[in-house]
PDB file of C-alpha atoms in Angstrom:
ATOM      1  CA  MET A   1     135.642 108.547 116.646  1.00 94.00           C
ATOM      2  CA  GLU A   2     138.886 107.522 118.133  1.00 95.00           C
ATOM      3  CA  ASP A   3     142.096 107.306 116.508  1.00 94.00           C
ATOM      4  CA  ARG A   4     139.811 106.076 113.335  1.00 94.00           C
ATOM      5  CA  ARG A   5     139.773 103.370 114.115  1.00 96.00           C
ATOM      6  CA  ASN A   6     136.669 103.278 117.077  1.00 96.00           C
ATOM      7  CA  LEU A   7     133.444 105.139 115.628  1.00 97.00           C
ATOM      8  CA  SER A   8     130.210 105.895 118.153  1.00 97.00           C
ATOM      9  CA  ILE A   9     126.643 106.960 115.870  1.00 96.00           C
ATOM     10  CA  THR A  10     124.399 108.296 117.970  1.00 96.00           C
ATOM     11  CA  GLY A  11     120.684 108.269 116.385  1.00 94.00           C
ATOM     12  CA  VAL A  12     120.748 105.460 113.852  1.00 94.00           C
ATOM     13  CA  THR A  13     117.444 104.527 113.529  1.00 92.00           C
ATOM     14  CA  ASP A  14     117.986 101.396 110.890  1.00 91.00           C
ATOM     15  CA  ILE A  15     121.436  99.890 109.278  1.00 91.00           C
ATOM     16  CA  ASP A  16     120.502  99.828 105.222  1.00 90.00           C
ATOM     17  CA  SER A  17     123.730  97.453 104.790  1.00 92.00           C
ATOM     18  CA  PHE A  18     127.442  96.886 105.682  1.00 94.00           C
ATOM     19  CA  ASP A  19     129.841  94.913 104.971  1.00 95.00           C
ATOM     20  CA  GLU A  20     133.504  95.298 105.662  1.00 96.00           C
ATOM     21  CA  GLU A  21     134.092  98.632 103.231  1.00 97.00           C
ATOM     22  CA  THR A  22     131.188 100.605 103.816  1.00 97.00           C
ATOM     23  CA  VAL A  23     128.261 100.763 106.341  1.00 97.00           C
ATOM     24  CA  ILE A  24     125.152 102.774 106.019  1.00 95.00           C
ATOM     25  CA  VAL A  25     122.799 103.755 108.238  1.00 94.00           C
ATOM     26  CA  TYR A  26     120.168 106.071 108.869  1.00 93.00           C
ATOM     27  CA  THR A  27     120.617 108.314 111.598  1.00 92.00           C
ATOM     28  CA  ASP A  28     117.305 111.464 113.030  1.00 90.00           C
ATOM     29  CA  THR A  29     119.137 113.927 110.712  1.00 89.00           C
ATOM     30  CA  GLY A  30     119.702 111.418 107.727  1.00 92.00           C
ATOM     31  CA  GLU A  31     121.866 108.864 105.827  1.00 94.00           C
ATOM     32  CA  LEU A  32     125.416 108.178 107.060  1.00 95.00           C
ATOM     33  CA  VAL A  33     128.017 106.235 104.928  1.00 97.00           C
ATOM     34  CA  VAL A  34     130.933 105.321 106.889  1.00 97.00           C
ATOM     35  CA  HIS A  35     133.392 103.690 104.108  1.00 98.00           C
ATOM     36  CA  GLY A  36     136.790 102.330 105.246  1.00 97.00           C
ATOM     37  CA  SER A  37     138.121  98.489 105.630  1.00 97.00           C
ATOM     38  CA  GLY A  38     138.429  96.000 108.505  1.00 97.00           C
ATOM     39  CA  LEU A  39     135.321  97.584 109.009  1.00 97.00           C
ATOM     40  CA  HIS A  40     132.691  95.644 111.669  1.00 95.00           C
ATOM     41  CA  ILE A  41     130.059  96.054 114.133  1.00 95.00           C
ATOM     42  CA  ASN A  42     130.194  96.006 117.606  1.00 95.00           C
ATOM     43  CA  LYS A  43     127.847  97.124 118.814  1.00 94.00           C
ATOM     44  CA  ILE A  44     123.966  98.261 118.052  1.00 93.00           C
ATOM     45  CA  ASP A  45     120.907  98.785 120.598  1.00 92.00           C
ATOM     46  CA  VAL A  46     117.774 100.090 119.049  1.00 80.00           C
ATOM     47  CA  ASP A  47     116.219 101.574 122.216  1.00 88.00           C
ATOM     48  CA  THR A  48     118.709 104.253 122.545  1.00 94.00           C
ATOM     49  CA  GLY A  49     119.838 104.202 118.967  1.00 94.00           C
ATOM     50  CA  GLU A  50     123.340 103.464 119.571  1.00 96.00           C
ATOM     51  CA  LEU A  51     125.748 102.053 117.365  1.00 96.00           C
ATOM     52  CA  THR A  52     129.870 101.471 117.200  1.00 97.00           C
ATOM     53  CA  LEU A  53     132.034  99.815 115.153  1.00 96.00           C
ATOM     54  CA  GLU A  54     136.286  99.241 114.927  1.00 97.00           C
ATOM     55  CA  GLY A  55     138.177  99.034 111.881  1.00 97.00           C
ATOM     56  CA  GLU A  56     139.592 101.463 110.024  1.00 97.00           C
ATOM     57  CA  VAL A  57     137.967 104.780 108.961  1.00 97.00           C
ATOM     58  CA  THR A  58     138.359 106.220 105.739  1.00 97.00           C
ATOM     59  CA  GLY A  59     135.570 108.428 105.049  1.00 96.00           C
ATOM     60  CA  MET A  60     132.065 109.390 106.100  1.00 96.00           C
ATOM     61  CA  THR A  61     129.396 110.934 103.669  1.00 95.00           C
ATOM     62  CA  TYR A  62     126.295 112.502 105.039  1.00 93.00           C
ATOM     63  CA  ASN A  63     122.878 113.082 103.576  1.00 90.00           C
ATOM     64  CA  ASP A  64     120.319 115.194 104.908  1.00 83.00           C
ATOM     65  CA  ASN A  65     116.479 114.995 103.587  1.00 63.00           C
ATOM     66  CA  GLN A  66     116.896 111.616 102.198  1.00 55.00           C
ATOM     67  CA  PRO A  67     113.942 109.084 101.371  1.00 53.00           C
ATOM     68  CA  TYR A  68     113.384 106.119 103.729  1.00 56.00           C
ATOM     69  CA  ARG A  69     113.512 103.317 101.521  1.00 56.00           C
ATOM     70  CA  GLY A  70     113.861 100.683 104.951  1.00 60.00           C
ATOM     71  CA  GLY A  71     116.505  99.238 106.084  1.00 59.00           C
ATOM     72  CA  LEU A  72     117.859  95.710 107.608  1.00 55.00           C
ATOM     73  CA  PHE A  73     115.867  96.494 110.532  1.00 55.00           C
ATOM     74  CA  ALA A  74     112.740  96.740 108.542  1.00 57.00           C
ATOM     75  CA  ARG A  75     113.476  93.666 106.401  1.00 51.00           C
ATOM     76  CA  MET A  76     114.045  91.154 109.920  1.00 53.00           C
ATOM     77  CA  PHE A  77     111.070  92.730 111.594  1.00 51.00           C
ATOM     78  CA  ARG A  78     108.270  92.242 108.270  1.00 48.00           C
TER      79      ARG A  78
END
């Protein structure tokens, strides 16, 4: 994270949901929820598992071993 405005995440396997206040992603080791304002995804590379977003990051919550529910990519590529 850089200046609480730019965030790079690696190991992303899926995106559950996103809006300007919350981004929920699944990583290789659990679920990551990013909270803030004016959040938007700049880049997502499914092959490398990299995601970059910008906006004002106010908090992050990480949950290990969450059951996989199928996210945005799973719904798009059925």
